[in-house]
Amino acid sequence: MNTEKTSQRLKTDLSKYDNSWYKQPPFLKNVLWFLINPIFINSYLPVPVWIKLLILKWFGAKIGRGVMVKPKVNIKYPWLLIVDDYVWIGEDVWIDNLVEVTLGKNVCLSQGAMLLTGNHDYKNTKFDLKVGKIVLEEGVWIGAKAIVCPHVTCHSHAVLAVNSVAVHDLKAYGIYQGNPAQYIRERKIES
């Protein structure tokens, strides 16, 4: 590539980065969460699930019945988390919810899955923060180490396969695989 053309292009300038528009949580609430989270939620300590759920509710998470939270789960802001009934959140799951994340009934997040509501605008010289909600509708399964990106809705009973990346909505009962995730086939559930 021509060095002269490269030097004339605009470049990223992180000194101009400004996310002051993003509403930060109250300072005390945030500090308290970051002290409690690594002890009770983002930990391998054998904390009973009912205690984890109670703590999440204290911090504003809306939690349904029969929810399972495995060890070492990291939730950025529980007050932006809505979890319906019988959801399973697997070991090492990371819910990086800068904005609201909604998990419908019977959603399964397998080990190491990531729900990422924030990203950066790589086209902007300031590398601005961009955020978008994530919605996982009833029966969705996010496979181990799979990633769901901002502004994505996984419709009813969609599957995101192991190590796949959802950058667009997943249709109901669709099985998706790859990076970016592509539709593979229909999910058929037998009794």
PDB file of C-alpha atoms in Angstrom:
ATOM      1  CA  MET A   1       0.000   0.000   0.000  1.00  0.00           C
ATOM      2  CA  ASN A   2       1.172   3.499  -0.783  1.00  0.00           C
ATOM      3  CA  THR A   3       2.585   5.083   2.406  1.00  0.00           C
ATOM      4  CA  GLU A   4       1.648   8.596   1.252  1.00  0.00           C
ATOM      5  CA  LYS A   5      -2.032   7.637   0.832  1.00  0.00           C
ATOM      6  CA  THR A   6      -2.027   5.921   4.221  1.00  0.00           C
ATOM      7  CA  SER A   7      -0.610   8.992   5.989  1.00  0.00           C
ATOM      8  CA  GLN A   8      -3.341  11.202   4.454  1.00  0.00           C
ATOM      9  CA  ARG A   9      -6.185   9.073   5.829  1.00  0.00           C
ATOM     10  CA  LEU A  10      -7.983  10.037   9.018  1.00  0.00           C
ATOM     11  CA  LYS A  11      -6.774   8.185  12.076  1.00  0.00           C
ATOM     12  CA  THR A  12      -8.233   7.135  15.388  1.00  0.00           C
ATOM     13  CA  ASP A  13      -7.663   9.710  18.126  1.00  0.00           C
ATOM     14  CA  LEU A  14      -8.578   8.276  21.529  1.00  0.00           C
ATOM     15  CA  SER A  15      -7.740  11.591  23.223  1.00  0.00           C
ATOM     16  CA  LYS A  16     -11.101  12.834  21.845  1.00  0.00           C
ATOM     17  CA  TYR A  17     -13.089   9.845  23.110  1.00  0.00           C
ATOM     18  CA  ASP A  18     -16.160  11.036  25.018  1.00  0.00           C
ATOM     19  CA  ASN A  19     -18.875   8.829  26.451  1.00  0.00           C
ATOM     20  CA  SER A  20     -20.316  11.516  28.737  1.00  0.00           C
ATOM     21  CA  TRP A  21     -23.729  10.899  27.140  1.00  0.00           C
ATOM     22  CA  TYR A  22     -23.798   7.416  28.712  1.00  0.00           C
ATOM     23  CA  LYS A  23     -25.703   7.460  31.999  1.00  0.00           C
ATOM     24  CA  GLN A  24     -23.424   5.918  34.603  1.00  0.00           C
ATOM     25  CA  PRO A  25     -25.005   4.130  37.576  1.00  0.00           C
ATOM     26  CA  PRO A  26     -25.023   5.876  40.950  1.00  0.00           C
ATOM     27  CA  PHE A  27     -21.481   5.815  42.334  1.00  0.00           C
ATOM     28  CA  LEU A  28     -22.232   4.059  45.640  1.00  0.00           C
ATOM     29  CA  LYS A  29     -24.430   1.407  44.018  1.00  0.00           C
ATOM     30  CA  ASN A  30     -21.754   0.718  41.422  1.00  0.00           C
ATOM     31  CA  VAL A  31     -18.946   0.441  43.997  1.00  0.00           C
ATOM     32  CA  LEU A  32     -21.035  -1.834  46.196  1.00  0.00           C
ATOM     33  CA  TRP A  33     -21.812  -4.104  43.234  1.00  0.00           C
ATOM     34  CA  PHE A  34     -18.155  -4.308  42.211  1.00  0.00           C
ATOM     35  CA  LEU A  35     -17.263  -5.353  45.780  1.00  0.00           C
ATOM     36  CA  ILE A  36     -20.024  -7.968  46.131  1.00  0.00           C
ATOM     37  CA  ASN A  37     -20.004  -9.413  42.598  1.00  0.00           C
ATOM     38  CA  PRO A  38     -16.544 -11.074  42.767  1.00  0.00           C
ATOM     39  CA  ILE A  39     -17.351 -12.705  46.096  1.00  0.00           C
ATOM     40  CA  PHE A  40     -20.827 -14.108  45.459  1.00  0.00           C
ATOM     41  CA  ILE A  41     -21.569 -14.159  41.705  1.00  0.00           C
ATOM     42  CA  ASN A  42     -18.304 -13.988  39.724  1.00  0.00           C
ATOM     43  CA  SER A  43     -16.663 -16.582  41.943  1.00  0.00           C
ATOM     44  CA  TYR A  44     -16.028 -20.301  42.298  1.00  0.00           C
ATOM     45  CA  LEU A  45     -17.088 -20.177  45.954  1.00  0.00           C
ATOM     46  CA  PRO A  46     -19.901 -22.698  46.497  1.00  0.00           C
ATOM     47  CA  VAL A  47     -22.560 -20.016  47.064  1.00  0.00           C
ATOM     48  CA  PRO A  48     -26.092 -21.470  46.980  1.00  0.00           C
ATOM     49  CA  VAL A  49     -28.093 -20.337  43.944  1.00  0.00           C
ATOM     50  CA  TRP A  50     -30.861 -18.841  46.093  1.00  0.00           C
ATOM     51  CA  ILE A  51     -28.328 -16.471  47.674  1.00  0.00           C
ATOM     52  CA  LYS A  52     -27.013 -15.431  44.251  1.00  0.00           C
ATOM     53  CA  LEU A  53     -30.557 -14.731  43.073  1.00  0.00           C
ATOM     54  CA  LEU A  54     -31.365 -12.768  46.215  1.00  0.00           C
ATOM     55  CA  ILE A  55     -28.272 -10.594  45.731  1.00  0.00           C
ATOM     56  CA  LEU A  56     -29.119  -9.987  42.067  1.00  0.00           C
ATOM     57  CA  LYS A  57     -32.661  -8.966  43.064  1.00  0.00           C
ATOM     58  CA  TRP A  58     -31.298  -6.619  45.755  1.00  0.00           C
ATOM     59  CA  PHE A  59     -29.318  -4.895  43.030  1.00  0.00           C
ATOM     60  CA  GLY A  60     -32.410  -4.492  40.837  1.00  0.00           C
ATOM     61  CA  ALA A  61     -32.370  -7.525  38.523  1.00  0.00           C
ATOM     62  CA  LYS A  62     -35.813  -8.843  37.653  1.00  0.00           C
ATOM     63  CA  ILE A  63     -35.552 -12.603  38.212  1.00  0.00           C
ATOM     64  CA  GLY A  64     -38.214 -15.255  37.535  1.00  0.00           C
ATOM     65  CA  ARG A  65     -38.750 -18.684  39.102  1.00  0.00           C
ATOM     66  CA  GLY A  66     -36.395 -21.647  38.770  1.00  0.00           C
ATOM     67  CA  VAL A  67     -33.392 -19.650  37.522  1.00  0.00           C
ATOM     68  CA  MET A  68     -29.961 -21.338  37.672  1.00  0.00           C
ATOM     69  CA  VAL A  69     -26.777 -19.278  37.973  1.00  0.00           C
ATOM     70  CA  LYS A  70     -23.601 -21.363  37.787  1.00  0.00           C
ATOM     71  CA  PRO A  71     -20.186 -20.332  39.193  1.00  0.00           C
ATOM     72  CA  LYS A  72     -18.034 -17.508  37.817  1.00  0.00           C
ATOM     73  CA  VAL A  73     -20.838 -15.582  36.073  1.00  0.00           C
ATOM     74  CA  ASN A  74     -20.009 -11.926  35.424  1.00  0.00           C
ATOM     75  CA  ILE A  75     -22.873  -9.442  35.183  1.00  0.00           C
ATOM     76  CA  LYS A  76     -21.867  -5.824  34.602  1.00  0.00           C
ATOM     77  CA  TYR A  77     -25.035  -4.114  35.890  1.00  0.00           C
ATOM     78  CA  PRO A  78     -27.726  -6.356  37.427  1.00  0.00           C
ATOM     79  CA  TRP A  79     -30.211  -3.453  37.475  1.00  0.00           C
ATOM     80  CA  LEU A  80     -30.289  -3.709  33.658  1.00  0.00           C
ATOM     81  CA  LEU A  81     -31.041  -7.451  33.621  1.00  0.00           C
ATOM     82  CA  ILE A  82     -34.441  -9.097  33.118  1.00  0.00           C
ATOM     83  CA  VAL A  83     -34.509 -12.890  33.519  1.00  0.00           C
ATOM     84  CA  ASP A  84     -37.727 -14.875  33.062  1.00  0.00           C
ATOM     85  CA  ASP A  85     -38.568 -18.318  34.496  1.00  0.00           C
ATOM     86  CA  TYR A  86     -36.317 -21.403  34.257  1.00  0.00           C
ATOM     87  CA  VAL A  87     -33.325 -19.688  32.671  1.00  0.00           C
ATOM     88  CA  TRP A  88     -29.913 -21.372  32.942  1.00  0.00           C
ATOM     89  CA  ILE A  89     -26.832 -19.154  33.076  1.00  0.00           C
ATOM     90  CA  GLY A  90     -23.750 -21.351  32.686  1.00  0.00           C
ATOM     91  CA  GLU A  91     -20.274 -21.175  34.146  1.00  0.00           C
ATOM     92  CA  ASP A  92     -18.069 -18.289  32.957  1.00  0.00           C
ATOM     93  CA  VAL A  93     -20.940 -16.496  31.196  1.00  0.00           C
ATOM     94  CA  TRP A  94     -20.317 -12.777  30.782  1.00  0.00           C
ATOM     95  CA  ILE A  95     -23.321 -10.446  30.524  1.00  0.00           C
ATOM     96  CA  ASP A  96     -21.738  -7.108  29.660  1.00  0.00           C
ATOM     97  CA  ASN A  97     -24.983  -5.159  29.881  1.00  0.00           C
ATOM     98  CA  LEU A  98     -24.375  -1.444  29.496  1.00  0.00           C
ATOM     99  CA  VAL A  99     -28.070  -1.331  28.518  1.00  0.00           C
ATOM    100  CA  GLU A 100     -30.949  -3.718  29.110  1.00  0.00           C
ATOM    101  CA  VAL A 101     -30.601  -7.439  28.455  1.00  0.00           C
ATOM    102  CA  THR A 102     -33.737  -9.596  28.482  1.00  0.00           C
ATOM    103  CA  LEU A 103     -33.659 -13.395  28.814  1.00  0.00           C
ATOM    104  CA  GLY A 104     -37.000 -15.081  28.082  1.00  0.00           C
ATOM    105  CA  LYS A 105     -38.350 -18.276  29.635  1.00  0.00           C
ATOM    106  CA  ASN A 106     -36.212 -21.397  29.284  1.00  0.00           C
ATOM    107  CA  VAL A 107     -33.206 -19.583  27.778  1.00  0.00           C
ATOM    108  CA  CYS A 108     -29.895 -21.430  28.149  1.00  0.00           C
ATOM    109  CA  LEU A 109     -26.546 -19.622  28.137  1.00  0.00           C
ATOM    110  CA  SER A 110     -23.811 -22.255  27.932  1.00  0.00           C
ATOM    111  CA  GLN A 111     -20.295 -22.026  29.392  1.00  0.00           C
ATOM    112  CA  GLY A 112     -18.330 -18.966  28.397  1.00  0.00           C
ATOM    113  CA  ALA A 113     -21.114 -17.351  26.360  1.00  0.00           C
ATOM    114  CA  MET A 114     -20.918 -13.559  26.091  1.00  0.00           C
ATOM    115  CA  LEU A 115     -23.720 -11.029  25.714  1.00  0.00           C
ATOM    116  CA  LEU A 116     -22.101  -7.750  24.667  1.00  0.00           C
ATOM    117  CA  THR A 117     -24.303  -4.643  24.567  1.00  0.00           C
ATOM    118  CA  GLY A 118     -21.460  -2.227  23.820  1.00  0.00           C
ATOM    119  CA  ASN A 119     -19.136  -1.688  20.907  1.00  0.00           C
ATOM    120  CA  HIS A 120     -17.139   1.135  19.342  1.00  0.00           C
ATOM    121  CA  ASP A 121     -17.679   3.049  16.126  1.00  0.00           C
ATOM    122  CA  TYR A 122     -14.536   2.137  14.226  1.00  0.00           C
ATOM    123  CA  LYS A 123     -15.541   4.529  11.411  1.00  0.00           C
ATOM    124  CA  ASN A 124     -15.364   7.548  13.726  1.00  0.00           C
ATOM    125  CA  THR A 125     -12.004   9.125  14.597  1.00  0.00           C
ATOM    126  CA  LYS A 126     -13.146   9.389  18.252  1.00  0.00           C
ATOM    127  CA  PHE A 127     -13.936   5.631  18.420  1.00  0.00           C
ATOM    128  CA  ASP A 128     -17.276   6.487  20.091  1.00  0.00           C
ATOM    129  CA  LEU A 129     -19.102   4.013  22.298  1.00  0.00           C
ATOM    130  CA  LYS A 130     -22.249   2.500  20.770  1.00  0.00           C
ATOM    131  CA  VAL A 131     -24.736   0.471  22.805  1.00  0.00           C
ATOM    132  CA  GLY A 132     -27.735  -1.681  21.949  1.00  0.00           C
ATOM    133  CA  LYS A 133     -30.132  -3.916  23.832  1.00  0.00           C
ATOM    134  CA  ILE A 134     -30.074  -7.701  23.552  1.00  0.00           C
ATOM    135  CA  VAL A 135     -33.242  -9.805  23.690  1.00  0.00           C
ATOM    136  CA  LEU A 136     -33.195 -13.598  23.881  1.00  0.00           C
ATOM    137  CA  GLU A 137     -36.753 -14.835  23.466  1.00  0.00           C
ATOM    138  CA  GLU A 138     -38.235 -18.012  24.930  1.00  0.00           C
ATOM    139  CA  GLY A 139     -36.241 -21.224  24.488  1.00  0.00           C
ATOM    140  CA  VAL A 140     -33.143 -19.649  22.915  1.00  0.00           C
ATOM    141  CA  TRP A 141     -29.896 -21.566  23.369  1.00  0.00           C
ATOM    142  CA  ILE A 142     -26.584 -19.718  23.160  1.00  0.00           C
ATOM    143  CA  GLY A 143     -23.802 -22.308  22.807  1.00  0.00           C
ATOM    144  CA  ALA A 144     -20.514 -22.417  24.693  1.00  0.00           C
ATOM    145  CA  LYS A 145     -18.211 -19.463  23.970  1.00  0.00           C
ATOM    146  CA  ALA A 146     -20.725 -17.967  21.522  1.00  0.00           C
ATOM    147  CA  ILE A 147     -21.155 -14.187  21.390  1.00  0.00           C
ATOM    148  CA  VAL A 148     -24.290 -12.084  20.957  1.00  0.00           C
ATOM    149  CA  CYS A 149     -23.573  -8.504  19.854  1.00  0.00           C
ATOM    150  CA  PRO A 150     -25.490  -5.244  20.482  1.00  0.00           C
ATOM    151  CA  HIS A 151     -28.921  -4.692  18.888  1.00  0.00           C
ATOM    152  CA  VAL A 152     -29.521  -8.432  18.417  1.00  0.00           C
ATOM    153  CA  THR A 153     -32.763 -10.267  19.084  1.00  0.00           C
ATOM    154  CA  CYS A 154     -32.641 -14.046  19.065  1.00  0.00           C
ATOM    155  CA  HIS A 155     -36.225 -15.041  18.358  1.00  0.00           C
ATOM    156  CA  SER A 156     -38.070 -17.946  19.960  1.00  0.00           C
ATOM    157  CA  HIS A 157     -36.037 -21.170  20.227  1.00  0.00           C
ATOM    158  CA  ALA A 158     -33.178 -19.990  17.986  1.00  0.00           C
ATOM    159  CA  VAL A 159     -29.795 -21.684  18.518  1.00  0.00           C
ATOM    160  CA  LEU A 160     -26.390 -20.017  18.258  1.00  0.00           C
ATOM    161  CA  ALA A 161     -23.794 -22.777  17.938  1.00  0.00           C
ATOM    162  CA  VAL A 162     -20.503 -23.093  19.850  1.00  0.00           C
ATOM    163  CA  ASN A 163     -17.995 -20.271  19.160  1.00  0.00           C
ATOM    164  CA  SER A 164     -20.400 -18.459  16.820  1.00  0.00           C
ATOM    165  CA  VAL A 165     -21.028 -14.703  16.705  1.00  0.00           C
ATOM    166  CA  ALA A 166     -24.521 -13.228  16.271  1.00  0.00           C
ATOM    167  CA  VAL A 167     -24.281  -9.777  14.684  1.00  0.00           C
ATOM    168  CA  HIS A 168     -27.853  -9.781  13.307  1.00  0.00           C
ATOM    169  CA  ASP A 169     -31.192 -11.063  14.573  1.00  0.00           C
ATOM    170  CA  LEU A 170     -31.713 -14.839  14.583  1.00  0.00           C
ATOM    171  CA  LYS A 171     -35.069 -16.068  13.299  1.00  0.00           C
ATOM    172  CA  ALA A 172     -37.321 -18.299  15.381  1.00  0.00           C
ATOM    173  CA  TYR A 173     -36.297 -21.978  15.446  1.00  0.00           C
ATOM    174  CA  GLY A 174     -33.225 -21.246  13.324  1.00  0.00           C
ATOM    175  CA  ILE A 175     -29.846 -22.853  14.015  1.00  0.00           C
ATOM    176  CA  TYR A 176     -26.941 -20.492  13.332  1.00  0.00           C
ATOM    177  CA  GLN A 177     -23.215 -21.136  13.155  1.00  0.00           C
ATOM    178  CA  GLY A 178     -20.020 -19.265  12.289  1.00  0.00           C
ATOM    179  CA  ASN A 179     -18.532 -15.790  12.485  1.00  0.00           C
ATOM    180  CA  PRO A 180     -20.656 -13.999  11.534  1.00  0.00           C
ATOM    181  CA  ALA A 181     -23.348 -16.558  12.307  1.00  0.00           C
ATOM    182  CA  GLN A 182     -25.191 -17.901   9.265  1.00  0.00           C
ATOM    183  CA  TYR A 183     -28.465 -19.808   9.138  1.00  0.00           C
ATOM    184  CA  ILE A 184     -27.751 -23.565   8.912  1.00  0.00           C
ATOM    185  CA  ARG A 185     -31.109 -25.286   9.297  1.00  0.00           C
ATOM    186  CA  GLU A 186     -34.365 -25.365  11.247  1.00  0.00           C
ATOM    187  CA  ARG A 187     -34.424 -26.480  14.863  1.00  0.00           C
ATOM    188  CA  LYS A 188     -36.846 -29.356  15.342  1.00  0.00           C
ATOM    189  CA  ILE A 189     -37.797 -30.221  18.918  1.00  0.00           C
ATOM    190  CA  GLU A 190     -39.119 -33.688  19.603  1.00  0.00           C
ATOM    191  CA  SER A 191     -41.111 -34.742  22.656  1.00  0.00           C
TER     192      SER A 191
END
